[in-house]
Short mmCIF file of C-alpha atoms in Angstrom, two decimals:
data_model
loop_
_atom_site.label_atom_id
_atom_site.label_comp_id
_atom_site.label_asym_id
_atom_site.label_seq_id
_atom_site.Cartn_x
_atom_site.Cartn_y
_atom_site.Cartn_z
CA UNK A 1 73.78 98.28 80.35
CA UNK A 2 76.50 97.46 78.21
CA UNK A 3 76.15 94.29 76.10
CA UNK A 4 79.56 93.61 75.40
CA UNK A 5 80.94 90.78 77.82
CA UNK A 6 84.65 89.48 77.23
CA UNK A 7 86.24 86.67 78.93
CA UNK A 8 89.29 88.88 79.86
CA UNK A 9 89.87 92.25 81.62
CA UNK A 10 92.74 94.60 83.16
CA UNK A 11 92.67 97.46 84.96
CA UNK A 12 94.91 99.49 86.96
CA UNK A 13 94.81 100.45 90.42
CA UNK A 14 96.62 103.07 92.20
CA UNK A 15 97.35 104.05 96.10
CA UNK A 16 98.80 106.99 97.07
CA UNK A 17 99.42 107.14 101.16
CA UNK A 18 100.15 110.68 102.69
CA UNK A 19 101.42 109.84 105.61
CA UNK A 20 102.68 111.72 108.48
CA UNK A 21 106.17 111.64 107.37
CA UNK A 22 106.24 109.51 104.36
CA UNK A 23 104.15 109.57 101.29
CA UNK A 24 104.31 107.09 98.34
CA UNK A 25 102.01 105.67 95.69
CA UNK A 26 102.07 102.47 94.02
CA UNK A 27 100.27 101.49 90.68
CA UNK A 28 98.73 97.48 90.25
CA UNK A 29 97.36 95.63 87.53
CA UNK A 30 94.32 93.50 88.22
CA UNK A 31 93.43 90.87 86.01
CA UNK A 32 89.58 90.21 85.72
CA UNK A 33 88.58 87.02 84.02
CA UNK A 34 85.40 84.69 83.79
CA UNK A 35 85.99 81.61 85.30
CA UNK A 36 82.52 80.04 84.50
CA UNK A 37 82.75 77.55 81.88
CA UNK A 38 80.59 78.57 78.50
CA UNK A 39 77.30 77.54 79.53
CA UNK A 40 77.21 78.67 82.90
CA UNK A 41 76.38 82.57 84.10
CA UNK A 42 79.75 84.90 84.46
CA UNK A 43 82.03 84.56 87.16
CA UNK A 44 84.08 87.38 87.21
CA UNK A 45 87.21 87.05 89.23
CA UNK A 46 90.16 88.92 89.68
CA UNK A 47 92.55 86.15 89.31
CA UNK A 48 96.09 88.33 89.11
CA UNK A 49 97.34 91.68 90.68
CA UNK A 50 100.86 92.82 89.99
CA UNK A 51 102.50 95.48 91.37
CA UNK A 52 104.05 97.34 88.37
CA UNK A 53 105.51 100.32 89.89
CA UNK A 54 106.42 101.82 93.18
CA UNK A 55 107.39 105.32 93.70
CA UNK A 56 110.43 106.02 95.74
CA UNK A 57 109.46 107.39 99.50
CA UNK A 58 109.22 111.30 99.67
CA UNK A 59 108.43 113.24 102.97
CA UNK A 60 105.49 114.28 103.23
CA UNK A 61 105.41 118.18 102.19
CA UNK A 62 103.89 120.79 104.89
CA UNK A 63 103.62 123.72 104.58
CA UNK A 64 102.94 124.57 108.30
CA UNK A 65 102.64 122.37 111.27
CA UNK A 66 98.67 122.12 110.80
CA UNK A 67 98.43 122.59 106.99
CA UNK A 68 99.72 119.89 103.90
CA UNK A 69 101.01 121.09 100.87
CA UNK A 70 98.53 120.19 98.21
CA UNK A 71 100.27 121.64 95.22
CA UNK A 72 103.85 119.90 96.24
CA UNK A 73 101.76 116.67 96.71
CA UNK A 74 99.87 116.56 93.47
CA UNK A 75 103.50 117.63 91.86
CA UNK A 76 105.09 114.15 93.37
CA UNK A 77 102.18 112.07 91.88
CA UNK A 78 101.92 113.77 88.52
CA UNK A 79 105.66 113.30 88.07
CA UNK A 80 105.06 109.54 89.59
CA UNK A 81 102.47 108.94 87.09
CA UNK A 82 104.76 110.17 84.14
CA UNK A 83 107.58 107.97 85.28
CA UNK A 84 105.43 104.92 85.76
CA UNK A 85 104.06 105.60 82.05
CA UNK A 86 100.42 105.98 82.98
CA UNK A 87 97.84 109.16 82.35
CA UNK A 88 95.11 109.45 85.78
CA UNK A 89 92.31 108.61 83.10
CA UNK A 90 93.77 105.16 83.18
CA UNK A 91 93.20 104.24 86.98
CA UNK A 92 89.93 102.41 87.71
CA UNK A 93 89.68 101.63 91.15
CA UNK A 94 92.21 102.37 94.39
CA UNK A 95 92.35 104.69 97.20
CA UNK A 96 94.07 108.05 98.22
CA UNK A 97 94.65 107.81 101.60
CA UNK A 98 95.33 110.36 104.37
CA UNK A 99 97.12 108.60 107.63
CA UNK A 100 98.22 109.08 110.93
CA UNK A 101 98.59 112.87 112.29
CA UNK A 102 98.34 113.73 108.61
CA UNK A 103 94.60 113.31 108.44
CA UNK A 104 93.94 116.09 111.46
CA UNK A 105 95.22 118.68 109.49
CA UNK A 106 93.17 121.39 108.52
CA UNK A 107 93.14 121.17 104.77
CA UNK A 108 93.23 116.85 104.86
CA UNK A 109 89.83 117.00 103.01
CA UNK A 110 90.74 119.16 100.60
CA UNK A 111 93.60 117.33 99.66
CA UNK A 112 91.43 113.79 99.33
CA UNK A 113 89.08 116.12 96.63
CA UNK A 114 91.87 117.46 94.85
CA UNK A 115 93.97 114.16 94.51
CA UNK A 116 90.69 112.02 94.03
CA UNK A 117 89.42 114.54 91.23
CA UNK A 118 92.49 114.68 89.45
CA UNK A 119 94.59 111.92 89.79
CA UNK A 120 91.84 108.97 88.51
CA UNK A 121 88.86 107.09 89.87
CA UNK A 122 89.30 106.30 93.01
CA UNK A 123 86.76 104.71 95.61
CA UNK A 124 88.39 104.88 98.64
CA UNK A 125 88.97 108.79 99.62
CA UNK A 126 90.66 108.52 102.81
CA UNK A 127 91.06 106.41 105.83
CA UNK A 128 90.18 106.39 109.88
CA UNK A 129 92.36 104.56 111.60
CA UNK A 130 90.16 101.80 112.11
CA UNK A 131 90.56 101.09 107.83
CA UNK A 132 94.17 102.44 107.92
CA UNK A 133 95.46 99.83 110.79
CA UNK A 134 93.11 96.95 108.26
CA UNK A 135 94.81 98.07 104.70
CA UNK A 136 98.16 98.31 106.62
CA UNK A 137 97.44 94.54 107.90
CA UNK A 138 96.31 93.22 103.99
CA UNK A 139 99.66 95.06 102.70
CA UNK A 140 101.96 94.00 105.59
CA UNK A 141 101.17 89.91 104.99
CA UNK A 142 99.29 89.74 108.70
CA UNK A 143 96.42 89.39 106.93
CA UNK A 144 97.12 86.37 104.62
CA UNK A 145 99.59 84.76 107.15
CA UNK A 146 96.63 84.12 109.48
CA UNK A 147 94.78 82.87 106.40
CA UNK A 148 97.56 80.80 105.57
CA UNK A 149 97.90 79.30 109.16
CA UNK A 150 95.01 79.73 111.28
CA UNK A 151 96.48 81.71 114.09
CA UNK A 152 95.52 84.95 115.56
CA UNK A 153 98.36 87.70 114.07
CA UNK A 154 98.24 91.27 115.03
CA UNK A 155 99.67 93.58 112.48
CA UNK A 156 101.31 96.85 113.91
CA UNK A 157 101.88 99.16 111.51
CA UNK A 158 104.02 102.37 113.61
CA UNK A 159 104.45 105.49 111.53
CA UNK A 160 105.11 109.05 112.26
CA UNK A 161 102.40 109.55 114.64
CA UNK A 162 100.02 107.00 114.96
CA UNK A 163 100.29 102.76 115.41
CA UNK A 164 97.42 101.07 113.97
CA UNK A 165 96.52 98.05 115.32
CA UNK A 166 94.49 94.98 113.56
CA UNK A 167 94.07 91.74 114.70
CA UNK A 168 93.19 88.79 112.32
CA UNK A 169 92.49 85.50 112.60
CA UNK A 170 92.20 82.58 109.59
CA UNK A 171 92.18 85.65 107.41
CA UNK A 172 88.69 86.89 109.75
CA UNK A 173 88.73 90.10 111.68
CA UNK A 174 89.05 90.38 115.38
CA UNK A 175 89.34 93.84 115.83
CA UNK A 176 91.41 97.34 115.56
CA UNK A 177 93.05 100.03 117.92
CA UNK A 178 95.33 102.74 117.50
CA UNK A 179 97.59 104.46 119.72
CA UNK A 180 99.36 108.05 119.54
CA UNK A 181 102.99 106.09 119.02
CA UNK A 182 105.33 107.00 116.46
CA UNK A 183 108.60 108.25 115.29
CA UNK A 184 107.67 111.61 115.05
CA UNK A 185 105.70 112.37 118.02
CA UNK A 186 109.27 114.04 119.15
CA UNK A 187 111.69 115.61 116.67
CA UNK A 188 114.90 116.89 116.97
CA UNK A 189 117.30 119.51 114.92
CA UNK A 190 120.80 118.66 115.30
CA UNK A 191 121.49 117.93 119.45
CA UNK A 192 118.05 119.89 119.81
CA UNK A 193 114.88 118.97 120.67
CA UNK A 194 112.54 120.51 117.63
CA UNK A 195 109.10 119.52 118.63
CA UNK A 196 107.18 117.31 120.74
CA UNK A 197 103.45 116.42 120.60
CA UNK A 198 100.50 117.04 122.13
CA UNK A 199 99.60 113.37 123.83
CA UNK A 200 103.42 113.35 125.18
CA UNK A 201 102.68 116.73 126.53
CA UNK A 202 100.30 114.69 128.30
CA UNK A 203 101.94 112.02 128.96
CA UNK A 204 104.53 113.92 130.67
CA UNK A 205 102.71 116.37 132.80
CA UNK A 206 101.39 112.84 134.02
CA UNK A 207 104.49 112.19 134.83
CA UNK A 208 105.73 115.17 136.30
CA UNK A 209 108.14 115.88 133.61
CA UNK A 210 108.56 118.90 131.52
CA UNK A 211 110.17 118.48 127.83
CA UNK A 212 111.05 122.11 126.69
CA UNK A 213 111.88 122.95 122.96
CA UNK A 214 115.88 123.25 122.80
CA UNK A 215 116.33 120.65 125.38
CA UNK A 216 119.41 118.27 124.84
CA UNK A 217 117.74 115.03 122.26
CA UNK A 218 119.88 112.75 124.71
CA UNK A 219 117.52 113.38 127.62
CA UNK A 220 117.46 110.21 129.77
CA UNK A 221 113.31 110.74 129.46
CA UNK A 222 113.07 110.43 125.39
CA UNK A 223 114.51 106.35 126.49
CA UNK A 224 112.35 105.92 129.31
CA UNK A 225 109.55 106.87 126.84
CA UNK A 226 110.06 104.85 123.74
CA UNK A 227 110.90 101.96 126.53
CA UNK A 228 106.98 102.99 128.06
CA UNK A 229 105.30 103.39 124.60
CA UNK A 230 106.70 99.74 123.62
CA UNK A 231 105.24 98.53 127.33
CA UNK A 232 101.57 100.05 126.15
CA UNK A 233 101.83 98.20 123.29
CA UNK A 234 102.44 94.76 125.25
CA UNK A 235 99.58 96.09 127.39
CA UNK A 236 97.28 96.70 124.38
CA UNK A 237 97.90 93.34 122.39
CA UNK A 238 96.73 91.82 125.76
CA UNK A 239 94.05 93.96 126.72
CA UNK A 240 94.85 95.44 129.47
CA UNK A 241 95.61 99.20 128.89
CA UNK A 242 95.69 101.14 132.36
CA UNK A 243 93.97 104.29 133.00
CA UNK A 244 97.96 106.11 133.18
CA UNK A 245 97.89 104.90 129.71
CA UNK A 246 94.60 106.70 128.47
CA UNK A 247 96.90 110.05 126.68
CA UNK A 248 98.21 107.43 123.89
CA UNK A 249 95.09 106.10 123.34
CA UNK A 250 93.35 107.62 120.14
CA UNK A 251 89.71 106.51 119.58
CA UNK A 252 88.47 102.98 121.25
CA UNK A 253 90.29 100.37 123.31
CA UNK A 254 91.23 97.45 122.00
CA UNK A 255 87.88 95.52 120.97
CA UNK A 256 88.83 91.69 119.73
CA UNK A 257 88.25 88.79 122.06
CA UNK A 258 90.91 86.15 121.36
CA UNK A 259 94.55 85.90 122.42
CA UNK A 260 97.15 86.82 120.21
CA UNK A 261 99.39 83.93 118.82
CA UNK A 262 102.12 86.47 116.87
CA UNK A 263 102.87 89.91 115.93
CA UNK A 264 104.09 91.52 113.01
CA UNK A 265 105.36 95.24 112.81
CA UNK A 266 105.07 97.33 109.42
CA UNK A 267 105.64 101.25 108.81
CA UNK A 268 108.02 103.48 109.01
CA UNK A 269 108.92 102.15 112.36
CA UNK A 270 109.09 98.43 111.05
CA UNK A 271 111.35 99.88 109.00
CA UNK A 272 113.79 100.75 111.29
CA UNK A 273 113.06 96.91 112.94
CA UNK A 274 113.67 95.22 109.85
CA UNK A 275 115.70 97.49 107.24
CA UNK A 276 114.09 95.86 104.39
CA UNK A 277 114.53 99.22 102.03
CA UNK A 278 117.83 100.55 100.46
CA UNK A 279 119.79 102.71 103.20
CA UNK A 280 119.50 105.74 100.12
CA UNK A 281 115.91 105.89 100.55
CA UNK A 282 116.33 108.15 103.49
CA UNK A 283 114.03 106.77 105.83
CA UNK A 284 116.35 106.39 108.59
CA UNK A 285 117.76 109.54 108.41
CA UNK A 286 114.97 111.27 110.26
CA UNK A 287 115.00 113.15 112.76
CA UNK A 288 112.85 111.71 115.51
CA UNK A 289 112.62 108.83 117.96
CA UNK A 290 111.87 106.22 115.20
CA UNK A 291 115.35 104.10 115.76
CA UNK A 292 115.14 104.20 119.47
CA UNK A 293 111.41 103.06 119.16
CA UNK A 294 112.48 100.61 117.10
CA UNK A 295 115.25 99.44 120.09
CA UNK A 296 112.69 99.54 122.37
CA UNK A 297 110.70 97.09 120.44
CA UNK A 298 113.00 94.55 119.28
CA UNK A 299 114.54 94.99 123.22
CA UNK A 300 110.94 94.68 125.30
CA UNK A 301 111.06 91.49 127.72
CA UNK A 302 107.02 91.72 127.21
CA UNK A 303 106.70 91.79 123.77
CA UNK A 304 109.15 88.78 123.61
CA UNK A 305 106.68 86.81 124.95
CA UNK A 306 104.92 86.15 121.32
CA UNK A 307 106.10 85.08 118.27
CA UNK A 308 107.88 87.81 116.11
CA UNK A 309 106.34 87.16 112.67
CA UNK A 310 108.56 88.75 109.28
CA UNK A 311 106.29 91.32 107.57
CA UNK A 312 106.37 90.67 103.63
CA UNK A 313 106.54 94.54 103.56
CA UNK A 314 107.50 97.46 105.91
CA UNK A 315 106.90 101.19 105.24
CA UNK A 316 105.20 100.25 101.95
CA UNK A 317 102.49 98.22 103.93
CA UNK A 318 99.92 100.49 103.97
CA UNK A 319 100.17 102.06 100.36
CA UNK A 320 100.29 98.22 98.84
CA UNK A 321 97.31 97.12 100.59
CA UNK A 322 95.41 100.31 99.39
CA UNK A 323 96.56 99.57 96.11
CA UNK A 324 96.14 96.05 95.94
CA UNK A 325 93.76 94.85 98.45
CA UNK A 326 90.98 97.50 98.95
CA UNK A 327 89.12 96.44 95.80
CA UNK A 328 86.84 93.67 95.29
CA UNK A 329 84.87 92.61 92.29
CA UNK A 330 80.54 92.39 91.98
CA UNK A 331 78.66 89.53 90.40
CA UNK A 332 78.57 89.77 86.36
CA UNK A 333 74.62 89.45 86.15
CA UNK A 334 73.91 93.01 87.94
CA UNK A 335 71.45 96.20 87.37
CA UNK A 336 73.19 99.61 87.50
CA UNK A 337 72.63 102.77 85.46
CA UNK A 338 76.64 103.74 84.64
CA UNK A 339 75.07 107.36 84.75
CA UNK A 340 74.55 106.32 88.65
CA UNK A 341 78.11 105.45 88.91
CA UNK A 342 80.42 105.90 91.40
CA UNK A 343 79.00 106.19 94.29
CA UNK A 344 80.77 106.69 97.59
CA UNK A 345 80.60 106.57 101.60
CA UNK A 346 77.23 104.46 101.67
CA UNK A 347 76.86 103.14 104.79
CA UNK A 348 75.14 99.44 104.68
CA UNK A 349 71.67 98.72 106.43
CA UNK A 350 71.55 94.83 106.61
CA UNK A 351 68.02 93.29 106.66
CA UNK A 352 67.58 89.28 107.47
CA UNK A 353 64.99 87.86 105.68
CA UNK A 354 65.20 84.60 107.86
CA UNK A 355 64.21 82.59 104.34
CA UNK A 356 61.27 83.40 104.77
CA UNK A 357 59.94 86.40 102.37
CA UNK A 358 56.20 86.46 103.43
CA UNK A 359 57.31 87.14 107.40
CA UNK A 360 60.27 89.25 106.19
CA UNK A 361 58.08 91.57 103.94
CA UNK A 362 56.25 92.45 106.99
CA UNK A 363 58.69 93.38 108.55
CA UNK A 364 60.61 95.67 105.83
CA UNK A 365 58.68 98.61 106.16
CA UNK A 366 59.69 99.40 109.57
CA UNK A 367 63.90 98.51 108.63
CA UNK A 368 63.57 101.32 106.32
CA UNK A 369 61.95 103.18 108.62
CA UNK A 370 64.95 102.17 111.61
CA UNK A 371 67.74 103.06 108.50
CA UNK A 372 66.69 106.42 107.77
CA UNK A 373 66.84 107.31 111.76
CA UNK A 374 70.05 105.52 111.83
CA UNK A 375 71.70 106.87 108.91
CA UNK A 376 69.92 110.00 108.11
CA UNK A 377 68.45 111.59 111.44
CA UNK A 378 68.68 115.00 110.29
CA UNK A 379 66.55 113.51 107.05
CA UNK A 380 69.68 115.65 104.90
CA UNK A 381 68.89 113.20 102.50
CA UNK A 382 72.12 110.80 103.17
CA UNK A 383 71.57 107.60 101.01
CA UNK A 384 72.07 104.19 102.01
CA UNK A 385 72.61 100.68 100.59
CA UNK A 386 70.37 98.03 101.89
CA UNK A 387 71.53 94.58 102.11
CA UNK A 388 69.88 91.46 101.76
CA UNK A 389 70.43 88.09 104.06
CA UNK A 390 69.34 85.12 103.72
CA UNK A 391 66.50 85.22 101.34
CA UNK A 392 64.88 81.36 100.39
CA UNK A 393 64.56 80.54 97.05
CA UNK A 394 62.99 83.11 94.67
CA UNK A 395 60.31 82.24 91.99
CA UNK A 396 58.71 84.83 89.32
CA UNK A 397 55.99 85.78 91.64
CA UNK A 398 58.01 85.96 94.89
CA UNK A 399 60.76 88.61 92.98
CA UNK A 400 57.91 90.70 91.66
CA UNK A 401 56.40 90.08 95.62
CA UNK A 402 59.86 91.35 97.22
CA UNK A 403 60.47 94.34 94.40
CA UNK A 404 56.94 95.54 95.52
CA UNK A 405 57.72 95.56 98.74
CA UNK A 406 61.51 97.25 98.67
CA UNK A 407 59.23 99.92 96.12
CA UNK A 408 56.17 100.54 99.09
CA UNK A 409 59.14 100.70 101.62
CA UNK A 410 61.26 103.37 100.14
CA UNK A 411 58.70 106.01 100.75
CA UNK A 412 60.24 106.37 104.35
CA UNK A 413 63.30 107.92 102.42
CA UNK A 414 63.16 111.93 102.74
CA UNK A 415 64.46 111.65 99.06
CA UNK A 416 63.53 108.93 97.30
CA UNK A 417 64.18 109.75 93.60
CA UNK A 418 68.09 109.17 95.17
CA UNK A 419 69.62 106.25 93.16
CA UNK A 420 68.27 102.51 95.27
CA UNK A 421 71.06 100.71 96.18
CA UNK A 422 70.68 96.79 96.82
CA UNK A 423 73.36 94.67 97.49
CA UNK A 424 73.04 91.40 97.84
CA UNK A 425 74.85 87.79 99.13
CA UNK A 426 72.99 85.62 96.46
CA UNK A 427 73.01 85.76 92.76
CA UNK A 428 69.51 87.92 92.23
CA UNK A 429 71.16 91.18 91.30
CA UNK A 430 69.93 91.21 87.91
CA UNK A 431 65.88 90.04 88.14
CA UNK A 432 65.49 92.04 91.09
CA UNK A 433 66.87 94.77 89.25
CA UNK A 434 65.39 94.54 86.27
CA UNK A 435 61.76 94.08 87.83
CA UNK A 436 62.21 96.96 90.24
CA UNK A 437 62.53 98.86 87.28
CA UNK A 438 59.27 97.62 85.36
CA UNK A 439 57.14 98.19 88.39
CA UNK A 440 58.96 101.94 88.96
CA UNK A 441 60.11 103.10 85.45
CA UNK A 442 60.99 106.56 86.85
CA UNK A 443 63.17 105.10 89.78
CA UNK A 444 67.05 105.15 89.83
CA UNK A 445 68.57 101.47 90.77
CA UNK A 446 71.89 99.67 91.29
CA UNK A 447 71.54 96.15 92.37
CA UNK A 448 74.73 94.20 93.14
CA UNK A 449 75.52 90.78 94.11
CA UNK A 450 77.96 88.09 95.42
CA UNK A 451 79.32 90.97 97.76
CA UNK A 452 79.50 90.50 101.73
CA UNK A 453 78.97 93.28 104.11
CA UNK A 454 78.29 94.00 107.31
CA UNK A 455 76.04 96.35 108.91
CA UNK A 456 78.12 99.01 110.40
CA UNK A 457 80.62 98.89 106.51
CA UNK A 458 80.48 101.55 104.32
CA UNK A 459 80.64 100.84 100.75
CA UNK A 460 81.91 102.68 97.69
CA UNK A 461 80.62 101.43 94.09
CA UNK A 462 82.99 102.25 90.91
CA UNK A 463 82.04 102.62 87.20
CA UNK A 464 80.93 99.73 85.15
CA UNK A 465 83.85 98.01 83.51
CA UNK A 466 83.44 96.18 80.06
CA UNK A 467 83.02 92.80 81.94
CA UNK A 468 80.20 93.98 83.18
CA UNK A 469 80.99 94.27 86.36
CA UNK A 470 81.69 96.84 89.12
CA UNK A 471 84.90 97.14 91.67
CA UNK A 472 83.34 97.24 94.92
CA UNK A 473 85.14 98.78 98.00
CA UNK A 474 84.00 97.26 101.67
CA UNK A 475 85.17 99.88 104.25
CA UNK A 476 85.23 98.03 107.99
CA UNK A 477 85.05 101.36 110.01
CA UNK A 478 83.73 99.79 113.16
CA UNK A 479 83.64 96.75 115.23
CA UNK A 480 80.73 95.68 117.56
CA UNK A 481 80.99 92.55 119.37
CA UNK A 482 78.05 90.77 121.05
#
């Protein structure tokens, strides 16, 4: 561990968002201080992010319909990088993220390597929907606004392909869904119709309808479809999808509980609602049904019914939140091995110890036991962070008690020489730590604190900074309500 612990710290952040027509990438400061007075332990905070440079919006290069061009991709953000002054050594934290149709094509995860090896350290690597429709949310201002007043805001953030749904309320999430609706779902060339995509093939043998490539763009159908897709979404905000609407539905249905007080729209799509960028940017000049979407929206008797909120931003929603809002920061008294560091994709096991340690000791053996079928059934050897709840209050004996008991209980691991990962609520990062290590020199541990997680999140750990502290990334990938 380092010793070294100032009182001040930047770092820089990027996000890069290939999208499936747009990709951008935007680069943040964060500003870490202690905000513990001198006496006290650290309290690391980040206290300041500024956005310091955003790159204009490219299309997304393909090089077929099913593959992404990788090399004409890491071009754009090497030249981005130059412009904005900064070398990928210099990025600490931030994600590279894959959205919409973009992420089903058949070289996505190649792409995520190459950008996330090359182009700095990134902890998030790419997105489902589930986190896409949640970044898009913290970028968009949905998120804060229903911090800020209490009310339940859905964010929905329509791109090329997909709409990603997430509902908030007093900045607490209520749920996600997504929906095959977007701009590009049909494209034209000229008066022609260029493309159209697999869930309005659907869609439209549903209906009896056949679209055919060459087909005049004014076809009555293209408006009685954007006018349909904006009715699912009044449908969806309120629960009540029909089974004729099943084709647009990608993944779950909508899974939050409470009803929805206001809407806000971001992406591409929100772009063409609210025209926030400069006309040069050359968003609106796609091809595609994005502006008649966009009608459809703004025209929809349903979706007048709630209250049409002003997104802060529009197609830059999603890249600013992964920029600026995917990171948070550990406790300053923690136990990590920077030789450990980063780690990525750990899914969180959450064990409740009730305050009561003897009882929950007990029964700690057998959670291990319950993670390792949950997380690693094939017993591959796929680690996982354990999380600690409500522990009472910890003397000398009753940390040595608990580190004794995490050490007997990690035998159920088909590996366990793989790094320990602890994260906990309360400040015990450090003796727990540090005493886990005593009683198992030999063993591998990263204890972190003052984080909050939920069973069900994935988490991704970055590399010790000087303040002694480590940018954590909480990944929300799934929602289960009781």
């Amino acid at each position: 561990m380092k010793r070294y612990e100032p009182q001040k710290e930047d770092i820089l952040s990027a996000g890069i968002d290939i999208g499936t027509s747009t990709t951008k990438i935007v680069i943040s400061k964060f500003s870490l201080m202690n905000m513990a007075g001198g006496m006290h332990m650290p309290r690391i905070e980040i206290i300041n992010k500024e956005v310091l440079y955003r790159s204009p919006i490219y299309r997304t290069p393909l090089l077929t319909a099913t593959k992404i061009d990788i090399k004409a991709v890491e071009n754009i953000v090497k030249q981005e990088y130059a412009k904005a002054g900064i070398q990928p050594n210099d990025i600490r934290t931030g994600a590279v993220i894959i959205t919409g149709e973009t992420a089903t094509k058949e070289n996505a995860q190649e792409m995520v390597h190459t950008l996330s090896d090359n182009a700095g350290e990134f902890l998030v690597a790419t997105a489902g929907p589930d986190l896409e429709g949640i970044i898009a949310a913290k970028g968009s201002g949905a998120y804060e606004y229903s911090k800020k007043t209490g009310k339940v805001i859905a964010n929905i953030d329509i791109g090329g392909g997909t709409a990603n749904v997430a509902v908030y309320k007093s900045g607490k999430l209520c749920g996600t869904c997504t929906l095959h609706i977007g701009g590009r779902l049909i494209e034209f060339n000229g008066e022609q119709i260029k493309s159209v995509s697999m869930p309005i093939k659907k869609l439209f043998q549903q209906w009896g309808t056949v679209l055919n490539i060459g087909d005049n763009r004014h076809i009555a159908v293209i408006q009685k479809l954007t006018d349909y897709m904006s009715a699912v979404i009044a449908r969806m905000l309120k629960c009540e999808l029909l089974s004729s609407d099943q084709p647009l539905i990608l993944g779950h249905e909508p899974n939050w509980k409470e009803k929805i007080d206001g809407i806000m729209f971001s992406g591409g799509v929100g772009e063409c609602i609210y025209r926030y960028e400069n006309r040069s940017s050359g968003i609106s000049q796609y091809d595609d049904i994005g502006e008649m979407l966009a009608r459809s929206l703004k025209e929809s008797k349903e979706l007048s019914s709630w209250e049409w909120i002003n997104p802060v931003e529009t197609v830059r929603a999603t890249v600013l939140g992964a920029g600026t809002q995917t990171t948070e920061i550990s406790g300053a008294t923690i136990h990590a091995d920077s030789s450990d560091l980063p780690i990525r994709n750990l899914p969180v096991y959450e064990f409740d110890f009730d305050n009561n340690l003897f009882e929950g000791l007990k029964r700690l053996p057998t959670a291990f036991q319950n993670a390792v079928d949950l997380y690693d059934s094939q017993r591959e050897g796929q680690n996982f962070s354990l999380y600690l709840t409500n522990l009472p209050y910890l003397g000398f004996r009753d940390v040595q008690q608990l580190a004794g008991g995490i050490l007997d209980s990690i035998k159920a691991k088909p590996n366990p020489k793989q790094p320990l990962v602890i994260v906990l609520e309360s400040d015990h990062a450090k003796v727990l730590g540090q005493t886990l290590q005593v009683q198992n020199p030999t063993q591998s541990i990263i204890c972190i604190d003052q984080i909050r997680v939920d069973q069900g999140d994935y988490i991704d750990i970055g590399h010790l900074l000087q303040t002694n502290v480590v940018p954590v990334v909480i990944k929300t990938l799934t929602f289960h309500h009781q």
